[in-house]
mmCIF file of C-alpha atoms and ligand atoms in Angstrom:
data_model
loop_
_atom_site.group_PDB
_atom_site.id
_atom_site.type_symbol
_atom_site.label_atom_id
_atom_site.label_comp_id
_atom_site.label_asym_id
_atom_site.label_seq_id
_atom_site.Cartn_x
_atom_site.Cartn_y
_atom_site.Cartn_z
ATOM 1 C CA UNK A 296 109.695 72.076 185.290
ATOM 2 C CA UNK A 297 111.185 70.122 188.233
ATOM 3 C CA UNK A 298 109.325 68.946 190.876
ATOM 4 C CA UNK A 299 109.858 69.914 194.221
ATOM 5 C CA UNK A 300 111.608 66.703 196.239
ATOM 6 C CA UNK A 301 110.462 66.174 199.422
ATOM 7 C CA UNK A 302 112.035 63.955 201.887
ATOM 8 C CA UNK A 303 109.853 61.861 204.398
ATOM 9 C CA UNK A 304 111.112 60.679 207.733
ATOM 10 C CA UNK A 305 111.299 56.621 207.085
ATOM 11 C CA UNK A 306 109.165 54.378 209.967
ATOM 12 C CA UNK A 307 111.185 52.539 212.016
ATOM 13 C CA UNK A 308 110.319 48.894 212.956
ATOM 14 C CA UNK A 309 112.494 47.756 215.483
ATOM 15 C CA UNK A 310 111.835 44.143 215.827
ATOM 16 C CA UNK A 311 112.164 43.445 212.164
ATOM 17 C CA UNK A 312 115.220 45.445 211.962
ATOM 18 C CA UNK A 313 113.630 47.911 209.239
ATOM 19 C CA UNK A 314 112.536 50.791 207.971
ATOM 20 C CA UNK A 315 109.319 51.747 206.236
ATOM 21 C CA UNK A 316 106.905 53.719 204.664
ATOM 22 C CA UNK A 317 103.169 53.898 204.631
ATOM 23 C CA UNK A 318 102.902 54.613 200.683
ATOM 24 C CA UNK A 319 99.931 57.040 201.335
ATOM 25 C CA UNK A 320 102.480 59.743 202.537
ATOM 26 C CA UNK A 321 104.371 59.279 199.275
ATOM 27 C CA UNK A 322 101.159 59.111 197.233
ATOM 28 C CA UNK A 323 99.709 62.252 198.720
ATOM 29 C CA UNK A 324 102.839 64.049 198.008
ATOM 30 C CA UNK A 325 103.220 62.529 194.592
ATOM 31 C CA UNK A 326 99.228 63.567 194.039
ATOM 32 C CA UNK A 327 99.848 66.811 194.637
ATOM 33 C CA UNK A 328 103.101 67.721 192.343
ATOM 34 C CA UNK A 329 105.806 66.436 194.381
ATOM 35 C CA UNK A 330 108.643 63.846 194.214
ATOM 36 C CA UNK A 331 108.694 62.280 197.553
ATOM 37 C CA UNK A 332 111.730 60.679 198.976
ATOM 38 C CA UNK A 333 112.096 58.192 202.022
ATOM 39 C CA UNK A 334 115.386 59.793 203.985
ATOM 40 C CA UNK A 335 117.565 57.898 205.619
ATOM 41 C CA UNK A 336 118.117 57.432 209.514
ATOM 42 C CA UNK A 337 121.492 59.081 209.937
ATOM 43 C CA UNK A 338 122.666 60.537 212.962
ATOM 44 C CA UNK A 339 125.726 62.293 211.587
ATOM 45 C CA UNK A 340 124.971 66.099 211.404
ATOM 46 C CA UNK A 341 126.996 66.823 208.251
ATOM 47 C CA UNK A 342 124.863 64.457 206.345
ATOM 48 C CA UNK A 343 121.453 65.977 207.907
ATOM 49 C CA UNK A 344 122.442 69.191 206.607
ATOM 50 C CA UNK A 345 123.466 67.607 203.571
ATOM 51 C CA UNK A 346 119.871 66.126 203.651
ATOM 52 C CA UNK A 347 118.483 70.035 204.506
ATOM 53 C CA UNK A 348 120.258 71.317 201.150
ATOM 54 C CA UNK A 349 119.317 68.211 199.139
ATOM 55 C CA UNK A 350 115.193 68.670 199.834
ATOM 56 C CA UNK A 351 112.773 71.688 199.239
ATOM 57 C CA UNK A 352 110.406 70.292 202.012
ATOM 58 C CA UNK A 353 110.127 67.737 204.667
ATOM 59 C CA UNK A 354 107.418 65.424 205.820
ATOM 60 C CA UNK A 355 108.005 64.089 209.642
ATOM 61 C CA UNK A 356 105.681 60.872 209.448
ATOM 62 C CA UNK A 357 103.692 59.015 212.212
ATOM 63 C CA UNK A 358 104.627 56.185 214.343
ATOM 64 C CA UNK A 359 106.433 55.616 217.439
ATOM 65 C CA UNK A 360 105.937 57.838 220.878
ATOM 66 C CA UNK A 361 108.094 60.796 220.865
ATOM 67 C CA UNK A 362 110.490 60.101 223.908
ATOM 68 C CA UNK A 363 109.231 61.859 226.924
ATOM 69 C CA UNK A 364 112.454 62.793 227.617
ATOM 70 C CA UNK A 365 112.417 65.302 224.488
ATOM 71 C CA UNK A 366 109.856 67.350 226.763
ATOM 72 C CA UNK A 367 111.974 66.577 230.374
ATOM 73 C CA UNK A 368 109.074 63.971 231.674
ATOM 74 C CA UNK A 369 109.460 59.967 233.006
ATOM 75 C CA UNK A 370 108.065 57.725 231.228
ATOM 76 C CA UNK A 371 104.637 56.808 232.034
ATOM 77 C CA UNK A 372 104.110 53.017 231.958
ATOM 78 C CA UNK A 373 101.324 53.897 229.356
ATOM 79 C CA UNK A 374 103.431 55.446 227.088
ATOM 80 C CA UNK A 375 104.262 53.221 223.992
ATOM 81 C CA UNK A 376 107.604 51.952 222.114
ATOM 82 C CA UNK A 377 109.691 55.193 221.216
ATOM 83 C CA UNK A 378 112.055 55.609 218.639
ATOM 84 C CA UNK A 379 115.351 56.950 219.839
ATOM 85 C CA UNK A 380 116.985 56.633 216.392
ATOM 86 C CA UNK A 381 114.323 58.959 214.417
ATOM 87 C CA UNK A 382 113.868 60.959 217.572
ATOM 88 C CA UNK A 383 117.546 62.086 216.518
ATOM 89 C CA UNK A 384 117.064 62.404 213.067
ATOM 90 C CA UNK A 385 114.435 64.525 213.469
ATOM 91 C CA UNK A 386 115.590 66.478 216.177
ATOM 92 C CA UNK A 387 118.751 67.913 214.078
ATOM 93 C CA UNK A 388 116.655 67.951 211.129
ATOM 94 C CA UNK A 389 114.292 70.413 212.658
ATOM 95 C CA UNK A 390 116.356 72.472 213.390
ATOM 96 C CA UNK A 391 117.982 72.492 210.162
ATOM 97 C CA UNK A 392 114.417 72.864 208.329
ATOM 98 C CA UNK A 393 113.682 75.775 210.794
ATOM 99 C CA UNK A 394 116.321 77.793 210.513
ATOM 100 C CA UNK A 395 116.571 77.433 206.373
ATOM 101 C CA UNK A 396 112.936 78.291 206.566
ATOM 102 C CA UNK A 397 112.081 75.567 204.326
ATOM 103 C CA UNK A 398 108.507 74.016 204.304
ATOM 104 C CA UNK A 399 107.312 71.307 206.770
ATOM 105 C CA UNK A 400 104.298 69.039 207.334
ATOM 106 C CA UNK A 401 103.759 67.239 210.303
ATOM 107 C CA UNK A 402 101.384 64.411 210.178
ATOM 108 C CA UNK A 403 100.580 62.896 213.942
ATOM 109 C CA UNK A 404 103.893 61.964 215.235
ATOM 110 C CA UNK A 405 104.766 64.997 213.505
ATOM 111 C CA UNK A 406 102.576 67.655 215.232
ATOM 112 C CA UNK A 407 103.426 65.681 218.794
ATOM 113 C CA UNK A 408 107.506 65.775 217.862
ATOM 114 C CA UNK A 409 107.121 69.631 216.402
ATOM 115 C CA UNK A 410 105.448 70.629 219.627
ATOM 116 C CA UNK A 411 108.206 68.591 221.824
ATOM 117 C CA UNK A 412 111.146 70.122 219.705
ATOM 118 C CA UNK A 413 109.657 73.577 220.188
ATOM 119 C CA UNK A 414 109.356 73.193 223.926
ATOM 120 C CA UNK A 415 105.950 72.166 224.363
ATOM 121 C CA UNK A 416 104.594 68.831 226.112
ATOM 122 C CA UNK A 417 102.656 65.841 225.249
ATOM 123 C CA UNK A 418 99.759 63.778 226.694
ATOM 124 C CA UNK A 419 101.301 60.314 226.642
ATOM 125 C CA UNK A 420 98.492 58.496 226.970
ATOM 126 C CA UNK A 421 94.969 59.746 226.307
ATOM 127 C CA UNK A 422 92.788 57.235 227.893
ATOM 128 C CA UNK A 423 95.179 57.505 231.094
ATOM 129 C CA UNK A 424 95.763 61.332 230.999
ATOM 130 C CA UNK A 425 92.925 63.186 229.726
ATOM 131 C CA UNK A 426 89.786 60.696 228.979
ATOM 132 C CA UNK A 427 86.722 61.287 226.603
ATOM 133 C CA UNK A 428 83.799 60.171 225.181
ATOM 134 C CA UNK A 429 85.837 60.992 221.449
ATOM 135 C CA UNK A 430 86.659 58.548 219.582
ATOM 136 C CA UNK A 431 90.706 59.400 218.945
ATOM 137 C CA UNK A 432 92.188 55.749 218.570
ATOM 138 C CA UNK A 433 89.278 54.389 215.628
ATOM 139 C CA UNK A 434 89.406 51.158 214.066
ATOM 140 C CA UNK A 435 89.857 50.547 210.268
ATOM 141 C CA UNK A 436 89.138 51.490 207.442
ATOM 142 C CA UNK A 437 91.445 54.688 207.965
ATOM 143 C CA UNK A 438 89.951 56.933 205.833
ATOM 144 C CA UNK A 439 86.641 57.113 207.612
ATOM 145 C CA UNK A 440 86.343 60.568 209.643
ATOM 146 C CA UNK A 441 85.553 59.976 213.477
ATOM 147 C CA UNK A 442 85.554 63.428 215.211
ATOM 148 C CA UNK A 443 85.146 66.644 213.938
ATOM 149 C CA UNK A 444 87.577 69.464 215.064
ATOM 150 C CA UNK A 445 86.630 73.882 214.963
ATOM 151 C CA UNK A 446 88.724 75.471 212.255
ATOM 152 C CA UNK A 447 90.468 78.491 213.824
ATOM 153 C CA UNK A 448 89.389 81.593 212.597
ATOM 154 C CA UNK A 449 91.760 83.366 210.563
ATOM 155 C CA UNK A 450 94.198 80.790 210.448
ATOM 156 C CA UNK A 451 96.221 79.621 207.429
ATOM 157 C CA UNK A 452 94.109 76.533 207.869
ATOM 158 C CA UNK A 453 91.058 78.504 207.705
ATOM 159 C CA UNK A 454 91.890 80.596 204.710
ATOM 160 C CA UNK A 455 92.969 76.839 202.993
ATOM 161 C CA UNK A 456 89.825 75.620 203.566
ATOM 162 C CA UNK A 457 87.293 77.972 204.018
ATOM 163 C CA UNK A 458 85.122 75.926 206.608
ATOM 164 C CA UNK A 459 84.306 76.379 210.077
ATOM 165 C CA UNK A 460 84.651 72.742 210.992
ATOM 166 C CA UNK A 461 86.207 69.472 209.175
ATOM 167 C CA UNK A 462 85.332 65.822 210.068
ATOM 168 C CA UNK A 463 88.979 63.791 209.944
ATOM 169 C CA UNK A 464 90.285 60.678 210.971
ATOM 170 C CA UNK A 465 91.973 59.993 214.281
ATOM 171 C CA UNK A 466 94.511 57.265 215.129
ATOM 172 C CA UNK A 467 96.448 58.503 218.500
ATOM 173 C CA UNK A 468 96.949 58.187 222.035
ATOM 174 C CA UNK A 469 99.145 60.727 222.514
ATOM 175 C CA UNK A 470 98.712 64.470 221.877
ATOM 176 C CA UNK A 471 99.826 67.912 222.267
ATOM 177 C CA UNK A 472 99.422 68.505 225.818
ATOM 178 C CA UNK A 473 100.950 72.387 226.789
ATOM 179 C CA UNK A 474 101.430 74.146 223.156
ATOM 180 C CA UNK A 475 104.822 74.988 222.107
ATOM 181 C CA UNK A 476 106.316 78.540 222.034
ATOM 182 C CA UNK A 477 106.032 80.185 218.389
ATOM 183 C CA UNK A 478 103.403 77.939 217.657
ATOM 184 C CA UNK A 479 99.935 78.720 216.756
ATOM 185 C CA UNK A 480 96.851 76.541 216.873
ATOM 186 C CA UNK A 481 94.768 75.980 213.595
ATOM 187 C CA UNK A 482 92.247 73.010 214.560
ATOM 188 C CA UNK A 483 90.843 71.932 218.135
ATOM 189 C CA UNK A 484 88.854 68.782 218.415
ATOM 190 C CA UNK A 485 85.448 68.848 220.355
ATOM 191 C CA UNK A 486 87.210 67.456 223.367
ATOM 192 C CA UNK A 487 89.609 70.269 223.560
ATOM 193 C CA UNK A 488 92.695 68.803 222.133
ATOM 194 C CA UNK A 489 95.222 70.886 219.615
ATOM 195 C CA UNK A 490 94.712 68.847 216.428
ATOM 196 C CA UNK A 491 96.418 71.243 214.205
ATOM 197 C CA UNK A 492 99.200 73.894 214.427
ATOM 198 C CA UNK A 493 101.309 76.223 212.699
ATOM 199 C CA UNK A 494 104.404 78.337 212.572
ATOM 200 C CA UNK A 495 103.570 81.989 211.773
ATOM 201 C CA UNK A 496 107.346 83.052 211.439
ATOM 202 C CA UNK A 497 108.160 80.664 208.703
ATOM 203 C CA UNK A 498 106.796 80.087 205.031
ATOM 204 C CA UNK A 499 105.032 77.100 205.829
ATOM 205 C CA UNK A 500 105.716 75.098 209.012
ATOM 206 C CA UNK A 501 102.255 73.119 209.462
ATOM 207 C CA UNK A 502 101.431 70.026 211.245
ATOM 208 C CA UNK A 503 98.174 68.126 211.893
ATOM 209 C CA UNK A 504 96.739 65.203 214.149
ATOM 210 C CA UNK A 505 94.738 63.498 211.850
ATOM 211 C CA UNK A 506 95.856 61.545 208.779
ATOM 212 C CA UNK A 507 95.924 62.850 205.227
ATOM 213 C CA UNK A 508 97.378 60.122 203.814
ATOM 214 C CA UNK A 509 95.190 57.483 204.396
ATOM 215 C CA UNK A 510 92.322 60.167 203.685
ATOM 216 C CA UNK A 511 93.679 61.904 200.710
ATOM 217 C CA UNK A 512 91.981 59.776 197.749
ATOM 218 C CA UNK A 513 88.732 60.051 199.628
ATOM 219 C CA UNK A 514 88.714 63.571 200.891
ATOM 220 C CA UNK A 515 89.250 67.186 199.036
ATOM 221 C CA UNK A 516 90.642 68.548 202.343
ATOM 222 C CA UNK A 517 93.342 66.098 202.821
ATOM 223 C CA UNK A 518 94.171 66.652 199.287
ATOM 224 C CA UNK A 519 95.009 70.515 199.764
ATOM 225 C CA UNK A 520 96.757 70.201 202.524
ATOM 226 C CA UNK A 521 99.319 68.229 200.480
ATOM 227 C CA UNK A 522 98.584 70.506 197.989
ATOM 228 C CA UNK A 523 99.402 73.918 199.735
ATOM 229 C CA UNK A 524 102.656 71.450 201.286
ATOM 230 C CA UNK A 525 104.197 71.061 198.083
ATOM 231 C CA UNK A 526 102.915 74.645 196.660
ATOM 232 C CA UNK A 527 105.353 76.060 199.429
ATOM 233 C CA UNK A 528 108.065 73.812 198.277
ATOM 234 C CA UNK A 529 107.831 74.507 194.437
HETATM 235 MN MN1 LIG B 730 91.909 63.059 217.068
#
């Protein structure tokens, strides 16, 4: 049986002129059935619906600030180094993914861009915009949880997991701020933030705050959420 491919937004480091890839994202994937692929930064919109057809899901990765232009605010001086070129990419490739109703997983950039693309705004700074004794920002190692957040009840999440609460990892200073339209919220951290969301209309449009892939060899929760990723793909 084939594998389902699915295509990961590439980081971008700008000063070095390169793209790359943390290799949990592709691990995690490959862990849990699927052939991961690192996609390409084009801006041409024939190719990104090329790229649509060519994958049966789509990871949108962490790393730079999403632009607060993508959610009509100035930048705050402590917002961080954005990423105009995958702020592109994955702008048409959203809506690509969205309206093929193919599967998606956001993973911290991801649930902040998903939220933006949908309408929705960001915190761009924590510490500066809504402070708190949480840690959100932690230190290494990465797979250590921090903070726990409340499992929605009823939630896709909640039927995954079957637990009231999870302890995860946290490495952000932004954060979803007011929530998108469409979207629903699966996970809230003690602080109040949204730390995971979902799309109800579509198959499986998920994204989460925390990090699964430097968490997935170490925790059984980070491992089914790749898992119930690449189920929706197959
Ligand atoms: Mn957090």
């Amino acid at each position: 049986m084939k594998k389902p491919v699915i295509g990961i937004t590439p980081l971008v480091d700008a000063a070095r002129e390169s793209l790359w890839m943390v290799p949990g994202y592709m691990e995690g994937v490959a862990c849990a059935g699927g052939l991961p692929v690192m996609l390409p930064l084009t801006k041409d919109p024939d190719e990104i619906r090329q790229i649509a057809g060519l994958c049966d899901g789509f990871l949108f990765t962490g790393g730079q600030d999403v632009s607060p232009a993508l959610y009509g605010e100035d930048r705050l001086p402590q917002c961080g180094e954005t990423s105009p070129a995958r702020d592109e990419i994955e702008r048409l490739l959203l809506s690509e993914i969205l309206s093929a109703d193919k599967p998606f997983l956001g993973i911290c950039r991801g649930i902040q861009f998903l939220n933006a693309a949908l309408g929705g705004t960001l915190y761009q700074d924590l510490p500066a915009q809504s402070p708190s004794d949480i840690e959100h920002h932690q230190k290494p190692p990465y797979d250590v949880p921090v903070h726990t957040v409340r499992i929605e009840k009823n939630s896709p999440l909640s039927e995954l997991l079957r637990a009231e609460t999870l302890k995860v990892n946290s490495y952000h200073h932004q954060a979803v701020r007011a929530l998108a339209p469409g979207l629903s919220v699966m996970a809230v951290s003690e602080d109040g933030l949204v730390e995971a969301v979902c799309l109800p209309e579509k198959k499986f449009v998920w994204a989460v705050q925390w990090h699964p892939e430097f968490a997935y060899k170490t925790d059984p929760n980070c491992r089914k959420i790749f898992e119930a990723f690449v189920a929706a793909a197959s």
